[in-house]
CSV table of C-alpha atoms in Angstrom, one decimal:
chain,number,residue,atom,x,y,z
D,19,UNK,CA,20.1,-38.5,-7.9
D,20,UNK,CA,23.0,-39.9,-6.0
D,21,UNK,CA,23.9,-43.6,-6.0
D,22,UNK,CA,26.6,-45.6,-4.3
D,23,UNK,CA,27.9,-48.9,-5.5
D,24,UNK,CA,30.1,-51.5,-3.9
D,25,UNK,CA,31.7,-54.6,-5.3
D,26,UNK,CA,32.0,-57.4,-5.1
D,27,UNK,CA,28.8,-58.2,-3.2
D,28,UNK,CA,30.3,-61.3,-1.6
D,29,UNK,CA,33.8,-62.7,-1.4
D,30,UNK,CA,35.4,-65.8,0.1
D,31,UNK,CA,39.1,-65.5,0.5
D,32,UNK,CA,41.8,-67.7,2.1
D,33,UNK,CA,43.8,-66.5,5.0
D,34,UNK,CA,46.9,-64.6,3.8
D,35,UNK,CA,45.5,-63.6,0.5
D,36,UNK,CA,45.2,-59.9,-0.6
D,37,UNK,CA,41.9,-57.9,-0.6
D,38,UNK,CA,40.5,-55.1,-2.6
D,39,UNK,CA,37.0,-53.8,-2.1
D,40,UNK,CA,35.7,-50.9,-4.2
D,41,UNK,CA,33.2,-48.2,-3.6
D,42,UNK,CA,32.0,-45.6,-6.0
D,43,UNK,CA,29.6,-42.8,-5.7
D,44,UNK,CA,27.6,-41.2,-8.6
D,45,UNK,CA,25.7,-37.9,-8.7
D,46,UNK,CA,27.7,-35.8,-6.3
D,47,UNK,CA,31.1,-34.1,-6.1
D,48,UNK,CA,33.7,-34.1,-3.4
D,49,UNK,CA,31.8,-36.4,-1.0
D,50,UNK,CA,33.1,-37.5,2.3
D,51,UNK,CA,33.6,-41.2,2.1
D,52,UNK,CA,33.6,-43.8,4.9
D,53,UNK,CA,34.4,-47.5,5.3
D,54,UNK,CA,32.6,-49.4,8.1
D,55,UNK,CA,32.7,-53.0,9.2
D,56,UNK,CA,29.9,-54.9,10.8
D,57,UNK,CA,30.5,-58.1,12.6
D,58,UNK,CA,27.9,-60.6,13.6
D,59,UNK,CA,25.0,-58.5,12.3
D,60,UNK,CA,25.3,-55.7,14.8
D,61,UNK,CA,27.5,-52.8,15.8
D,62,UNK,CA,29.0,-50.8,12.9
D,63,UNK,CA,32.6,-49.8,13.4
D,64,UNK,CA,34.1,-47.0,11.5
D,65,UNK,CA,37.4,-48.0,9.8
D,66,UNK,CA,38.4,-45.1,7.6
D,67,UNK,CA,37.1,-41.9,6.3
D,68,UNK,CA,38.2,-39.5,3.6
D,69,UNK,CA,37.4,-35.8,3.0
D,70,UNK,CA,39.1,-35.6,-0.3
D,71,UNK,CA,41.4,-37.3,-2.9
D,72,UNK,CA,44.4,-38.8,-1.2
D,73,UNK,CA,43.2,-37.8,2.3
D,74,UNK,CA,42.6,-40.9,4.5
D,75,UNK,CA,42.0,-41.0,8.2
D,76,UNK,CA,42.2,-44.3,10.1
D,77,UNK,CA,40.0,-44.9,13.1
D,78,UNK,CA,41.2,-48.3,14.2
D,79,UNK,CA,44.7,-49.8,13.9
D,80,UNK,CA,44.3,-53.0,11.9
D,81,UNK,CA,45.3,-55.1,9.0
D,82,UNK,CA,43.5,-53.0,6.5
D,83,UNK,CA,44.2,-49.8,4.5
D,84,UNK,CA,42.2,-47.4,2.4
D,85,UNK,CA,42.9,-45.3,-0.6
D,86,UNK,CA,41.0,-42.7,-2.6
D,87,UNK,CA,42.5,-42.4,-6.0
D,88,UNK,CA,39.6,-40.4,-7.5
D,89,UNK,CA,37.0,-38.0,-6.1
D,90,UNK,CA,34.2,-40.6,-6.0
D,91,UNK,CA,36.2,-43.8,-5.5
D,92,UNK,CA,37.1,-45.4,-2.2
D,93,UNK,CA,39.1,-48.6,-2.0
D,94,UNK,CA,39.6,-50.9,1.0
D,95,UNK,CA,42.7,-53.1,0.8
D,96,UNK,CA,44.7,-55.7,2.7
D,97,UNK,CA,48.0,-57.3,1.8
D,98,UNK,CA,47.3,-60.4,3.9
D,99,UNK,CA,43.9,-61.3,5.2
D,100,UNK,CA,43.3,-62.6,8.7
D,101,UNK,CA,40.4,-64.7,9.9
D,102,UNK,CA,39.3,-61.8,12.0
D,103,UNK,CA,38.8,-59.7,8.9
D,104,UNK,CA,35.6,-61.6,8.1
D,105,UNK,CA,32.5,-59.4,8.2
D,106,UNK,CA,30.2,-57.1,6.4
D,107,UNK,CA,31.9,-54.1,4.9
D,108,UNK,CA,29.8,-51.0,4.2
D,109,UNK,CA,30.8,-47.9,2.3
D,110,UNK,CA,29.0,-44.6,3.0
D,111,UNK,CA,29.0,-41.0,1.7
D,112,UNK,CA,28.0,-37.6,2.9
D,113,UNK,CA,28.4,-34.1,1.8
D,114,UNK,CA,29.2,-31.2,4.2
D,115,UNK,CA,30.1,-31.6,7.8
D,116,UNK,CA,28.9,-33.2,11.0
D,117,UNK,CA,25.3,-32.2,10.5
D,118,UNK,CA,24.9,-34.1,7.2
D,119,UNK,CA,23.2,-37.4,6.6
D,120,UNK,CA,25.3,-40.4,5.7
D,121,UNK,CA,24.1,-42.8,2.9
D,122,UNK,CA,25.2,-46.4,2.8
D,123,UNK,CA,26.0,-48.7,-0.1
D,124,UNK,CA,24.7,-52.3,-0.3
D,125,UNK,CA,27.8,-53.8,1.4
D,126,UNK,CA,30.3,-56.6,0.7
D,127,UNK,CA,30.2,-59.8,2.7
D,128,UNK,CA,33.7,-61.1,3.3
D,129,UNK,CA,34.4,-64.6,4.6
D,130,UNK,CA,38.1,-65.4,5.3
D,131,UNK,CA,38.7,-69.1,5.6
E,3,UNK,CA,34.0,-41.0,23.6
E,4,UNK,CA,30.3,-40.7,23.3
E,5,UNK,CA,28.2,-43.7,24.3
E,6,UNK,CA,25.1,-44.8,22.5
E,7,UNK,CA,22.8,-47.3,24.1
E,8,UNK,CA,19.7,-48.8,22.4
E,9,UNK,CA,16.9,-50.6,24.0
E,10,UNK,CA,15.4,-53.1,23.8
E,11,UNK,CA,18.1,-55.3,22.1
E,12,UNK,CA,15.4,-57.6,20.7
E,13,UNK,CA,11.7,-57.1,19.9
E,14,UNK,CA,9.2,-59.6,18.6
E,15,UNK,CA,5.9,-58.1,17.3
E,16,UNK,CA,2.8,-59.4,15.9
E,17,UNK,CA,1.8,-57.8,12.7
E,18,UNK,CA,-0.3,-54.7,13.4
E,19,UNK,CA,1.2,-54.0,16.8
E,20,UNK,CA,2.8,-50.7,17.8
E,21,UNK,CA,6.2,-50.3,19.4
E,22,UNK,CA,8.8,-47.8,20.7
E,23,UNK,CA,12.5,-48.1,20.3
E,24,UNK,CA,14.8,-46.0,22.5
E,25,UNK,CA,18.3,-44.5,21.9
E,26,UNK,CA,20.2,-42.9,24.8
E,27,UNK,CA,23.4,-41.0,24.3
E,28,UNK,CA,25.9,-39.8,26.8
E,29,UNK,CA,26.8,-36.3,25.5
E,30,UNK,CA,25.1,-33.4,23.7
E,31,UNK,CA,24.8,-33.9,19.9
E,32,UNK,CA,23.9,-31.8,16.9
E,33,UNK,CA,23.0,-34.7,14.7
E,34,UNK,CA,21.2,-38.0,15.2
E,35,UNK,CA,20.1,-40.5,12.6
E,36,UNK,CA,17.9,-43.5,12.6
E,37,UNK,CA,18.6,-46.4,10.2
E,38,UNK,CA,16.9,-49.6,9.3
E,39,UNK,CA,19.0,-52.5,8.2
E,40,UNK,CA,16.9,-54.9,6.2
E,41,UNK,CA,17.5,-58.7,6.2
E,42,UNK,CA,19.8,-58.3,3.1
E,43,UNK,CA,22.0,-55.9,5.0
E,44,UNK,CA,21.1,-52.7,3.3
E,45,UNK,CA,21.1,-49.7,5.6
E,46,UNK,CA,18.2,-47.4,4.9
E,47,UNK,CA,18.0,-43.9,6.2
E,48,UNK,CA,14.9,-43.3,8.2
E,49,UNK,CA,15.3,-40.0,9.9
E,50,UNK,CA,17.8,-37.2,10.4
E,51,UNK,CA,16.5,-35.8,13.7
E,52,UNK,CA,18.8,-33.8,15.9
E,53,UNK,CA,15.8,-32.5,17.8
E,54,UNK,CA,12.0,-32.4,17.6
E,55,UNK,CA,9.6,-34.8,16.0
E,56,UNK,CA,9.3,-36.1,12.4
E,57,UNK,CA,6.9,-38.5,10.8
E,58,UNK,CA,7.3,-40.6,7.7
E,59,UNK,CA,4.3,-42.9,7.1
E,60,UNK,CA,3.9,-45.4,9.9
E,61,UNK,CA,7.2,-44.4,11.4
E,62,UNK,CA,7.9,-41.4,13.6
E,63,UNK,CA,10.8,-40.2,15.7
E,64,UNK,CA,11.3,-37.8,18.5
E,65,UNK,CA,14.6,-36.5,19.9
E,66,UNK,CA,14.8,-34.7,23.2
E,67,UNK,CA,18.4,-33.3,22.9
E,68,UNK,CA,18.4,-31.7,26.3
E,69,UNK,CA,17.6,-35.1,27.9
E,70,UNK,CA,19.9,-37.0,25.5
E,71,UNK,CA,17.5,-39.5,24.1
E,72,UNK,CA,15.6,-40.3,20.9
E,73,UNK,CA,12.6,-42.5,20.3
E,74,UNK,CA,11.5,-44.3,17.2
E,75,UNK,CA,7.8,-45.3,16.9
E,76,UNK,CA,6.6,-48.0,14.7
E,77,UNK,CA,2.8,-48.1,14.3
E,78,UNK,CA,0.7,-50.9,12.7
E,79,UNK,CA,3.9,-53.0,12.1
E,80,UNK,CA,4.3,-55.0,9.0
E,81,UNK,CA,6.6,-58.0,8.2
E,82,UNK,CA,8.6,-55.6,6.1
E,83,UNK,CA,9.5,-53.7,9.2
E,84,UNK,CA,11.7,-56.6,10.4
E,85,UNK,CA,15.4,-56.0,10.6
E,86,UNK,CA,17.8,-54.1,12.8
E,87,UNK,CA,17.2,-50.5,13.8
E,88,UNK,CA,20.2,-48.4,14.6
E,89,UNK,CA,20.6,-44.9,15.9
E,90,UNK,CA,23.9,-43.0,15.3
E,91,UNK,CA,25.3,-39.8,16.6
E,92,UNK,CA,28.6,-38.0,15.9
E,93,UNK,CA,31.2,-38.0,18.7
E,94,UNK,CA,31.8,-34.5,20.0
E,95,UNK,CA,35.4,-34.5,18.8
E,96,UNK,CA,34.5,-35.8,15.4
E,97,UNK,CA,34.0,-34.4,12.0
E,98,UNK,CA,31.4,-36.2,9.9
E,99,UNK,CA,31.8,-39.5,11.8
E,100,UNK,CA,29.0,-41.4,13.4
E,101,UNK,CA,29.0,-43.6,16.5
E,102,UNK,CA,26.4,-46.3,16.2
E,103,UNK,CA,24.4,-48.0,18.9
E,104,UNK,CA,24.3,-51.8,19.0
E,105,UNK,CA,20.9,-51.8,17.4
E,106,UNK,CA,17.4,-53.2,18.1
E,107,UNK,CA,16.6,-56.5,16.3
E,108,UNK,CA,12.9,-56.4,15.3
E,109,UNK,CA,11.0,-59.4,14.1
E,110,UNK,CA,7.4,-58.9,13.0
E,111,UNK,CA,5.4,-62.1,12.7
E,112,UNK,CA,2.3,-62.5,10.5
């Protein structure tokens, strides 16, 4: 069966520090991968999605970037965190196209101080 | 882009009560999903239901695609049903992406 992992689970970082969040999927090949952010417990916002290694599409201009160095690995990064980057970051995967279900990881809670 | 509206925004239920959550969307879709986010933040897939009716235990969902809405029914609610319920649909110009509604916060009291 497929599983999705995210780490770290929680993170407290000072403003201006770098960020690296990791997401890995097991049990499937060539998944579509997604990064979402959730602020204040509601409203998930899609940040990035990837249909293959090295293929990243950005949905929202921002202080963040994403990379997919391996088929089942998706990384969310920032060179300098802002206060507004605080939130709950969720990684998701799916296979196939628009008719396929997305499955979410446990998330990373980021607090920027 | 497609608009997704959920109602009510908040719902307080006594254990054992039934309830209906609604999701309206502004354009035709070929995919609709319902999720439950538990108090620890985990998003759990409930239904993939682009049309018709599905049931899973005490939960059921109905989507009327021609009228652009979906309903989620919770019967005999339990405290473990507490959390936020989201519906999500793909924008018409999207590929694999989902547009989420703002969610319904459900609190089930003993």
